[in-house]
XYZ file of C-alpha atoms in Angstrom:
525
model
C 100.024 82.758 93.492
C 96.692 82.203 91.577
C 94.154 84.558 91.844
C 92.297 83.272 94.076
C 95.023 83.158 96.898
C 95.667 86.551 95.876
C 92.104 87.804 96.563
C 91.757 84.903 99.713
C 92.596 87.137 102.441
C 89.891 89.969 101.442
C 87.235 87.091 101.136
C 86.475 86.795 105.020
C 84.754 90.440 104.943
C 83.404 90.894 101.220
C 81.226 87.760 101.640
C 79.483 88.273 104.548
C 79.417 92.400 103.702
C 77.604 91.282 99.861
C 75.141 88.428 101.928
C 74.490 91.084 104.764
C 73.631 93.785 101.601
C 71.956 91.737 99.426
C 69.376 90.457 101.755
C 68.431 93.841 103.076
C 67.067 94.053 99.235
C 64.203 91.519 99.857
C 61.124 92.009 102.605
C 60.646 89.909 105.488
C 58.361 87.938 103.397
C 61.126 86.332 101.544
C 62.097 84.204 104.370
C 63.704 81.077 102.896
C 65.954 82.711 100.352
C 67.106 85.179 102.816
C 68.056 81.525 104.756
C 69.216 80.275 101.827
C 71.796 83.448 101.028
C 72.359 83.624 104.762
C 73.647 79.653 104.932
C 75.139 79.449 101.616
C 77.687 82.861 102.394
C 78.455 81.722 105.934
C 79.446 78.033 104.317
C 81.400 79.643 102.165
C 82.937 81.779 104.827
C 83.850 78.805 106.530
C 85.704 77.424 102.621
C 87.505 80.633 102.764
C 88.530 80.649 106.432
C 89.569 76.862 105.498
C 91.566 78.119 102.563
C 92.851 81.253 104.416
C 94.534 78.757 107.912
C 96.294 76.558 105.231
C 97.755 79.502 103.211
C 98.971 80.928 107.005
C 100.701 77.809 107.653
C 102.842 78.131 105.439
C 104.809 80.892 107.838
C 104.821 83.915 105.029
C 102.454 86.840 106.532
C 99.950 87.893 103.164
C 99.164 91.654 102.996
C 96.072 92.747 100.755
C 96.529 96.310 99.809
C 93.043 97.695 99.194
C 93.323 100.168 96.330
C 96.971 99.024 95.851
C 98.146 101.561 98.057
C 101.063 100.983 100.538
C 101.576 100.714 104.029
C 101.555 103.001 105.626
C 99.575 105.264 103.775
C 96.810 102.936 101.951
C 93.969 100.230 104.237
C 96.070 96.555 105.072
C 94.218 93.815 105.737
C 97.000 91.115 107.183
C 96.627 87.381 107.067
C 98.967 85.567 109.782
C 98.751 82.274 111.647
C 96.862 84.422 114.294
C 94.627 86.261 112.493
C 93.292 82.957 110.219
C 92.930 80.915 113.141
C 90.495 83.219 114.593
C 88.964 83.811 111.279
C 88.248 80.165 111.244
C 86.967 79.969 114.768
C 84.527 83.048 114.090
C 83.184 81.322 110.683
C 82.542 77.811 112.269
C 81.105 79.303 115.766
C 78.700 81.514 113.258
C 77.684 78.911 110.922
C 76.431 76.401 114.205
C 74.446 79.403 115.917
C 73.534 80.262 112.471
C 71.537 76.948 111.520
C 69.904 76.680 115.318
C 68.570 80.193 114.856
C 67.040 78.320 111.668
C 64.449 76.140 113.817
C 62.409 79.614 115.235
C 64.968 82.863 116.639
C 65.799 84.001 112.711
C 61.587 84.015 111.971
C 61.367 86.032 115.888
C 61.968 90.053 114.619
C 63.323 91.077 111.154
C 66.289 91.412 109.555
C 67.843 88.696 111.481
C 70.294 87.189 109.139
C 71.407 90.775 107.342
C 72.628 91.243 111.236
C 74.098 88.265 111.670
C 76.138 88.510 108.353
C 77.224 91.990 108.856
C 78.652 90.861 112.706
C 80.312 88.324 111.043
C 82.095 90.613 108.672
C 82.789 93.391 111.180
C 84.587 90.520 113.428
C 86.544 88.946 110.396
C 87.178 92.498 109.387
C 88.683 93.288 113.150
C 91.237 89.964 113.180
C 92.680 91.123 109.602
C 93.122 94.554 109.540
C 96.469 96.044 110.080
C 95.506 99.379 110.612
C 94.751 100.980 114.364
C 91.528 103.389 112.791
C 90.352 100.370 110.784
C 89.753 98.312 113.984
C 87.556 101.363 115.578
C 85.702 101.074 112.224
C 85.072 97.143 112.501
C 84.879 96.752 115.716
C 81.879 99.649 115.315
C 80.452 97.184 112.200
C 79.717 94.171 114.764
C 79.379 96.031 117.769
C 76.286 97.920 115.772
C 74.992 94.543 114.326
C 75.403 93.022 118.244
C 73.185 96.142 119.194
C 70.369 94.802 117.079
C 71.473 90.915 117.853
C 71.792 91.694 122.137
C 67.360 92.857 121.713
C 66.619 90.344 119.385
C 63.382 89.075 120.427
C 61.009 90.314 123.056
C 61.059 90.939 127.156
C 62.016 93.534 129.596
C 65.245 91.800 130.865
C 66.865 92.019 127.537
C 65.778 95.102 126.355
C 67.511 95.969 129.841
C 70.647 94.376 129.461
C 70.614 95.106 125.496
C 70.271 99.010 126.687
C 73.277 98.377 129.191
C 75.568 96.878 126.708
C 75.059 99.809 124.195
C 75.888 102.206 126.807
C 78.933 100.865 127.925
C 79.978 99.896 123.989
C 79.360 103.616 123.046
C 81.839 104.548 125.918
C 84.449 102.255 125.211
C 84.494 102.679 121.630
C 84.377 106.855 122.762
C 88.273 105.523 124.495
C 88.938 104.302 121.669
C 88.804 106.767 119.405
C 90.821 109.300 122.511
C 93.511 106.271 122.755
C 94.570 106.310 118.562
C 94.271 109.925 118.577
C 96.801 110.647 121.445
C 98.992 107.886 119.269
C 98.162 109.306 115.928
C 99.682 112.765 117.356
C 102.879 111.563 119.045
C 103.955 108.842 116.267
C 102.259 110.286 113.226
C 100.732 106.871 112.178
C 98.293 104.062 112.926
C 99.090 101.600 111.310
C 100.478 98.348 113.743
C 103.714 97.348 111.663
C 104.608 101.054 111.467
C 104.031 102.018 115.264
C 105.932 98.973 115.671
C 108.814 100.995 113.992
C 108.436 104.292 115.142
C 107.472 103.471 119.146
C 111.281 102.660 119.863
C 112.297 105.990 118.920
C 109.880 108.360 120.349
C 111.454 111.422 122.668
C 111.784 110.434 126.322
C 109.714 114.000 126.533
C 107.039 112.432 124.369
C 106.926 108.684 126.319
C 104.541 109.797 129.122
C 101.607 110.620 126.654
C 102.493 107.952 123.804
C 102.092 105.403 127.046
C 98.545 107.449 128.512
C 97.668 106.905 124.804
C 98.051 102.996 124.580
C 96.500 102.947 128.393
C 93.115 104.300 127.044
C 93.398 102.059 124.116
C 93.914 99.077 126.688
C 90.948 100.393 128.573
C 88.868 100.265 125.494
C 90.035 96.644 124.316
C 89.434 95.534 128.191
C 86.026 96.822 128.395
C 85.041 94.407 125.229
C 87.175 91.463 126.583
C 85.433 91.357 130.035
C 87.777 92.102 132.523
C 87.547 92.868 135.781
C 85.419 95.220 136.980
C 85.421 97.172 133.092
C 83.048 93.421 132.226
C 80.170 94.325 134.890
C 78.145 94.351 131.790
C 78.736 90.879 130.485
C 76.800 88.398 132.431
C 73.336 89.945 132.326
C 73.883 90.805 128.802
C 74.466 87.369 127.647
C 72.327 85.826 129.730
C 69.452 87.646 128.581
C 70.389 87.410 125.263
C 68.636 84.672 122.847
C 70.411 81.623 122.361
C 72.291 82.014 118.813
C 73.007 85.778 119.435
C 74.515 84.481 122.862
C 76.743 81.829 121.187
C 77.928 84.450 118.617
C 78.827 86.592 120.912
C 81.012 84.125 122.871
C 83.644 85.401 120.136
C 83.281 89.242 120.435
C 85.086 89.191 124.007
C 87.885 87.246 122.063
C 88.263 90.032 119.832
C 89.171 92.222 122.755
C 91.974 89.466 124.139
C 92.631 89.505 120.357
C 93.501 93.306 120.188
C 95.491 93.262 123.692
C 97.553 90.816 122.362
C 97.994 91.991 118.677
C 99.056 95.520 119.959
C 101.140 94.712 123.216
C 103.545 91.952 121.236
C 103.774 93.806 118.255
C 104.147 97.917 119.437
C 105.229 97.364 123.022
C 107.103 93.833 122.606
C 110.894 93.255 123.833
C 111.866 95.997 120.486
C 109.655 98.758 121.749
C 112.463 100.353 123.845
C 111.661 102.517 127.061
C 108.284 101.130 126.439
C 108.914 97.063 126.385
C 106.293 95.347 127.861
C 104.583 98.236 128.450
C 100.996 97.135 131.062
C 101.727 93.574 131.105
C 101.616 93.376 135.104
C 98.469 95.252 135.129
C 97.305 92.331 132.516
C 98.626 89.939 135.104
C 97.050 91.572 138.021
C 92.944 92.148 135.931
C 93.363 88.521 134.145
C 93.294 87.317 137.709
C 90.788 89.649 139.041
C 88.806 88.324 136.597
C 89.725 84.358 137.330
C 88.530 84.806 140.894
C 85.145 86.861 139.797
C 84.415 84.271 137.367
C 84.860 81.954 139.433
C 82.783 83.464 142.513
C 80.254 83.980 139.822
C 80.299 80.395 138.631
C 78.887 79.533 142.350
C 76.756 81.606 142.905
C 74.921 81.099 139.262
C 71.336 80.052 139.842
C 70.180 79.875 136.004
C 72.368 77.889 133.529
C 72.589 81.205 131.139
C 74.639 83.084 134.029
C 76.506 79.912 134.656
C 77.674 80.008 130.661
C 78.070 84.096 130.299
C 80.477 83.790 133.863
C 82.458 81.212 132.423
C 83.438 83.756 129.711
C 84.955 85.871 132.414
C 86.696 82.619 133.641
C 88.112 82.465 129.810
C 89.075 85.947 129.539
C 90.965 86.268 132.575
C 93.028 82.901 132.313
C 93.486 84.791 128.661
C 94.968 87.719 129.753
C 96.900 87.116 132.948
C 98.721 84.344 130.320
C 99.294 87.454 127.864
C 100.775 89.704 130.581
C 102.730 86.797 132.093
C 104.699 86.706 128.600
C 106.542 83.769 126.858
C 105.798 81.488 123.603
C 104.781 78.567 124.979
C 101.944 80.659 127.652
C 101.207 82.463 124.872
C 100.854 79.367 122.495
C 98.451 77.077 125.345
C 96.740 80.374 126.005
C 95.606 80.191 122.602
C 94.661 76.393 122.248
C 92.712 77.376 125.569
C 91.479 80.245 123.636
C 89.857 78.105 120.711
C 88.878 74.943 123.056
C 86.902 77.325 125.160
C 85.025 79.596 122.466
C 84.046 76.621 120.789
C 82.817 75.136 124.587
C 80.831 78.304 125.770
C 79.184 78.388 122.326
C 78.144 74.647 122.053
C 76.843 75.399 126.128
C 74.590 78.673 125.001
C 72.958 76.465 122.424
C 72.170 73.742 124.478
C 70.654 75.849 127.491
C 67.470 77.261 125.651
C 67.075 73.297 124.956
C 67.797 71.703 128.364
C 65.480 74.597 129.544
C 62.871 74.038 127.319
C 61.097 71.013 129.814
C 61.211 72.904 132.794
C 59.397 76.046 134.459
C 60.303 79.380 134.295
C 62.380 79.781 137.540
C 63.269 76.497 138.298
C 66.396 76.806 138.887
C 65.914 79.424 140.986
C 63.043 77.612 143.404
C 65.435 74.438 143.531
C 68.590 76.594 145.032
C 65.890 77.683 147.397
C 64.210 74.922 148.754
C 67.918 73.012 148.993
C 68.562 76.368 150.881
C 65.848 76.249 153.216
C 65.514 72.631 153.338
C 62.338 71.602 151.998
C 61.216 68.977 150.205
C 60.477 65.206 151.963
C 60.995 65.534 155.738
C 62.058 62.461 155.946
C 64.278 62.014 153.530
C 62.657 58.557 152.208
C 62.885 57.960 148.485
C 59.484 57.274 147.370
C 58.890 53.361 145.990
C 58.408 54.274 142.252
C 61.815 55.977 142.532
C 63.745 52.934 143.875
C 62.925 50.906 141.023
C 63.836 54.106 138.359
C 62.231 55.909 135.422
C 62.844 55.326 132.238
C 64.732 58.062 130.494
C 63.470 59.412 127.120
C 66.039 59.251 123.677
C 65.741 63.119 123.986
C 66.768 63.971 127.358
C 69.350 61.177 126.933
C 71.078 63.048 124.324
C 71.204 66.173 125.938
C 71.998 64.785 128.984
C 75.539 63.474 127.420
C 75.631 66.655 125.333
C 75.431 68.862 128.572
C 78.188 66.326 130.156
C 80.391 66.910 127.387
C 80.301 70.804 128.151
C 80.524 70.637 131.866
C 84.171 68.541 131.044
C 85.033 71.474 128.603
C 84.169 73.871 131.145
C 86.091 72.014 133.744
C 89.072 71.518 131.686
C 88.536 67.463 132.548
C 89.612 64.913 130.542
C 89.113 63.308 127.726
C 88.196 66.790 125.914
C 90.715 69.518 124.868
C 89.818 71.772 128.251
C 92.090 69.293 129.862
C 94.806 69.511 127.573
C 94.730 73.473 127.523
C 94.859 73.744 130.911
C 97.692 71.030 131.545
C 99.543 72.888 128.894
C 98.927 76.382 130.645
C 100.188 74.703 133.971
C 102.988 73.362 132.032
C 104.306 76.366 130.451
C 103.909 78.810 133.582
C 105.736 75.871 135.919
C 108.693 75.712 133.450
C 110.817 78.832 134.221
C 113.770 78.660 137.150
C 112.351 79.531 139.555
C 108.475 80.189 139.445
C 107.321 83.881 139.802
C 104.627 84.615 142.529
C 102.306 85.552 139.816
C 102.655 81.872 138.231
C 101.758 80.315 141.515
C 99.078 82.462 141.947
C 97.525 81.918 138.386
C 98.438 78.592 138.603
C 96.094 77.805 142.018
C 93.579 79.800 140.812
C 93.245 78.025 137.053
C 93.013 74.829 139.552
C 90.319 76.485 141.305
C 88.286 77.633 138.812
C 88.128 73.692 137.016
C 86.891 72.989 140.768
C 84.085 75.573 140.997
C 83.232 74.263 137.199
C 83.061 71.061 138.148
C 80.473 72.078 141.099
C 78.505 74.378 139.161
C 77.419 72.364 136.238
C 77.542 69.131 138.300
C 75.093 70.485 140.672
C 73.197 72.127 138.057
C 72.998 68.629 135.870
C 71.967 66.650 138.979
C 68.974 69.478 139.709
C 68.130 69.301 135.837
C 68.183 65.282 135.019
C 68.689 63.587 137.987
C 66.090 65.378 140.723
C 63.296 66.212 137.972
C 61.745 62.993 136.783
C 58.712 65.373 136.758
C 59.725 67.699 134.159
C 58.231 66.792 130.431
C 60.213 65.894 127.936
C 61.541 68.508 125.921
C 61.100 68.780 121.717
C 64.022 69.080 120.321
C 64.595 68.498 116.375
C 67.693 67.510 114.709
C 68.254 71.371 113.551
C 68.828 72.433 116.678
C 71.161 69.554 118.048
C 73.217 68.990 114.939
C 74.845 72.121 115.854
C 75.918 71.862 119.346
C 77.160 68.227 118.162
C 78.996 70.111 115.573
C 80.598 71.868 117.844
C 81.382 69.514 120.368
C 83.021 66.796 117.585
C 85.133 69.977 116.656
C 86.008 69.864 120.352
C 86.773 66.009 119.827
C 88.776 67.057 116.638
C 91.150 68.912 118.767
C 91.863 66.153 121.390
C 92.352 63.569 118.582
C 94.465 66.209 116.761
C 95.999 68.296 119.117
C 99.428 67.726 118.683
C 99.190 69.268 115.072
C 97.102 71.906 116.535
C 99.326 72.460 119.303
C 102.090 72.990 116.642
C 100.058 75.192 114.781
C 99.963 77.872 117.538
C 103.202 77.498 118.940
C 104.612 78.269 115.618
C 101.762 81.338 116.146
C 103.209 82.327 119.654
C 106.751 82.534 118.247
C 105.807 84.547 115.045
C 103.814 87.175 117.755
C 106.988 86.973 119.807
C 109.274 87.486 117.175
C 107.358 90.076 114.910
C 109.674 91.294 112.710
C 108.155 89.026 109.966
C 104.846 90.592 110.170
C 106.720 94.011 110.306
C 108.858 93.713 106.488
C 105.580 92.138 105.371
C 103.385 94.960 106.050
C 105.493 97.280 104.851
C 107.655 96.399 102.206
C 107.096 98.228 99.315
């Protein structure tokens, strides 16, 4: 292994730690070569991530011992088809908010890009540790940098939301630290590979608390992945949030799905004894919880920024009741679903602050009214210079297709990978003999919530371009669309591609299922 490869797997956190540093050495008045730094270390990230997905294909899981120190006793970062996939994901989602924030939010309040970098690292950091403590610790390094990221800008409604979000962070992460200390005292480690060793034999006299232990740990994870009713927070928080901090954040509740999943396979997976699938029908019961909020919320969104923080709840539920139901190939379309729809919801935040930009404050709201009331032309006659049309400017055109593109994402409609997710979903849960109650029921209500996706954004396109030949025509440079396009063709990618990609994380659902790789890995000496 060349040195390089040897060093790859600490790359996704030093580089975005040294960029997040070094700019915090220059005033605000250095603008462009904080930009500069800022782009150049994220497109490197996104090398490294690159680098880091092919080396994890390969099947072998790659430990970096920091200080050379063993596990369990020295810091682990791990590098498995799991955690480089995400890595990846993370990097590419950054680098497109990263270059809209360019055009205007990165110039709106300082230190914009020394935040950005260090969420970016804390994430990273969070997906490759192997160490219990050091995911408080990262998950603390971006949930600090979201602090700053979540009030970003001016206006009472953030600052509201931003003040919400903190508060119910500081509590969670508060769990967090109770949940690893209640497992730190009954298994004398916290390190993932090793509780993985030690959880089968703890004393039948010691189960009760080693299980209250991993329930406040859940509770903490939940809180950041949204469900049910722990995610009360989420929608106004994103919503209010500006339009590259929004799309960032579309990873952080993945990091929470991330976290259920990494622990519940690996410490309470079909070795952990007594404990074996310990919380996995309570995972069932939230992810659905959270399905049917979502998709209650998805109908009753007036503005397009609710629409796109709800359909993160949609995401995180079908996420976790598909953990909790078990099985590789769930677990494997849970995660293509898992990448089609982070890369969706992020590609959606960007384009709402530019759909929005041609229309008045409130108008979605005034439009659900009058359709509510019924006002508007009494008679229902379609003016004579409508009949004969209006001519539709190259700008709205293009977002009009763009905003198309995200409404069949959000749908999970063909031709785009939401389709393919779902059908796989629907495929795995509908191939055990016979079909559990809770596979019917997640089953209708995935169908469901592609129907109330479908109304939402269709009725919210049809207010937005169709009914509002009024509204001026937004400006819109190439900055800000490249990356939503980005996104989207990286959406394309995985339709053209999916079989390999498919592969790719069923070969990840098996390893998580079968973890004893990871396990001699970690901890061979």
């Amino acid at each position: 292994m060349s040195f390089w490869q040897a060093h790859l797997v600490v790359l996704p956190v030093v580089l975005p730690l040294a960029a997040g540093a070094l700019m915090l050495l220059f005033d605000e008045g250095r603008y462009a070569l904080k930009a500069a730094i800022s782009v150049a270390a994220t497109l490197a990230l996104v090398a490294a991530a690159i680098a880091l997905a092919r080396l994890a294909d390969a099947g072998a899981v790659h430990v970096y011992r920091l200080g050379d120190w063993p596990a369990p006793f020295g810091i682990v970062l791990v590098a498995d088809r799991l955690s480089a996939v995400l890595v990846l994901l993370a990097s590419a989602l950054g680098f497109a908010a990263l270059v809209f924030s360019l055009a205007r939010w990165s110039r709106a309040g300082p230190r914009f890009h020394a935040l950005f970098q260090f969420l970016l690292m804390g994430v990273n950091g969070a997906f490759l540790t192997g160490d219990l403590f050091n995911l408080f610790v990262f998950f603390e390094v971006f949930l600090a940098a979201s602090y700053g990221l979540a009030l970003y800008g001016s206006g009472a409604a953030r600052v509201r939301a931003g003040l919400h979000y903190i508060a119910v962070n500081l509590t969670a992460s508060l769990l967090f630290l109770i949940g690893a200390s209640l497992l730190y005292g009954i298994t004398g480690t916290l390190n993932m590979a090793d509780l993985a060793v030690r959880v089968p034999a703890v004393a039948a006299g010691d189960r009760m608390l080693l299980e209250a232990g991993a329930a406040i740990l859940g509770i903490a994870f939940l809180v950041k992945a949204g469900m049910w009713p722990l995610g009360f927070w989420l929608p106004g928080t994103y919503a209010a949030a500006s339009a590259p901090a929004a799309a960032v954040f579309a990873i952080l509740t993945k990091v929470g799905v991330y976290a259920v999943l990494r622990v519940s396979l690996l410490v309470f997976g079909a070795e952990a004894g007594a404990s074996a699938g310990f919380g996995g029908d309570w995972l069932v019961l939230g992810g659905m919880l959270t399905l049917a909020f979502g998709v209650i919320g998805m109908l009753a969104a007036q503005e397009l920024s609710r629409l796109a923080a709800v359909s993160l709840l949609v995401s995180s539920g079908t996420l976790l009741a598909a953990i909790g139901t078990g099985g590789v190939a769930v677990t494997g379309a849970a995660l293509y679903y898992l990448v089609v729809s982070t890369l969706g919801v992020g590609a959606f935040f960007l384009l709402i602050e530019l759909v929005e930009r041609g229309r008045a404050p409130g108008a979605n709201v005034l439009a659900v009214t009058a359709e509510a009331f019924g006002l508007g032309d009494a008679d229902g006659e379609i003016p004579a210079e409508e009949v004969v049309g209006i001519a539709i400017p190259a700008a709205v055109g293009v977002l009009g297709v763009t905003f198309a593109c995200c409404a069949l994402l959000l749908a999970g409609l063909p031709p785009l990978p939401g389709f393919i997710a779902k059908f796989a979903l629907l495929a795995a849960l509908l191939d055990p003999d016979p079909i559990s109650a809770a596979a019917w029921s997640l089953l209708v209500l995935l169908t469901v919530s592609g129907l109330a996706a479908t109304i939402a954004t269709a009725r919210a396109g049809v207010r937005i371009f169709w009914a509002s030949p009024e509204r001026s025509v937004p400006r819109v440079a190439v900055i800000e669309m490249a990356p939503v396009v980005l996104l989207l063709a990286l959406c394309a990618g995985l339709t053209v591609q999916a079989g390999p990609a498919m592969r790719y994380l069923q070969d990840t659902a098996q390893s998580l299922h079968a973890p004893r790789g990871y396990i001699e890995g970690v901890l061979a000496r």
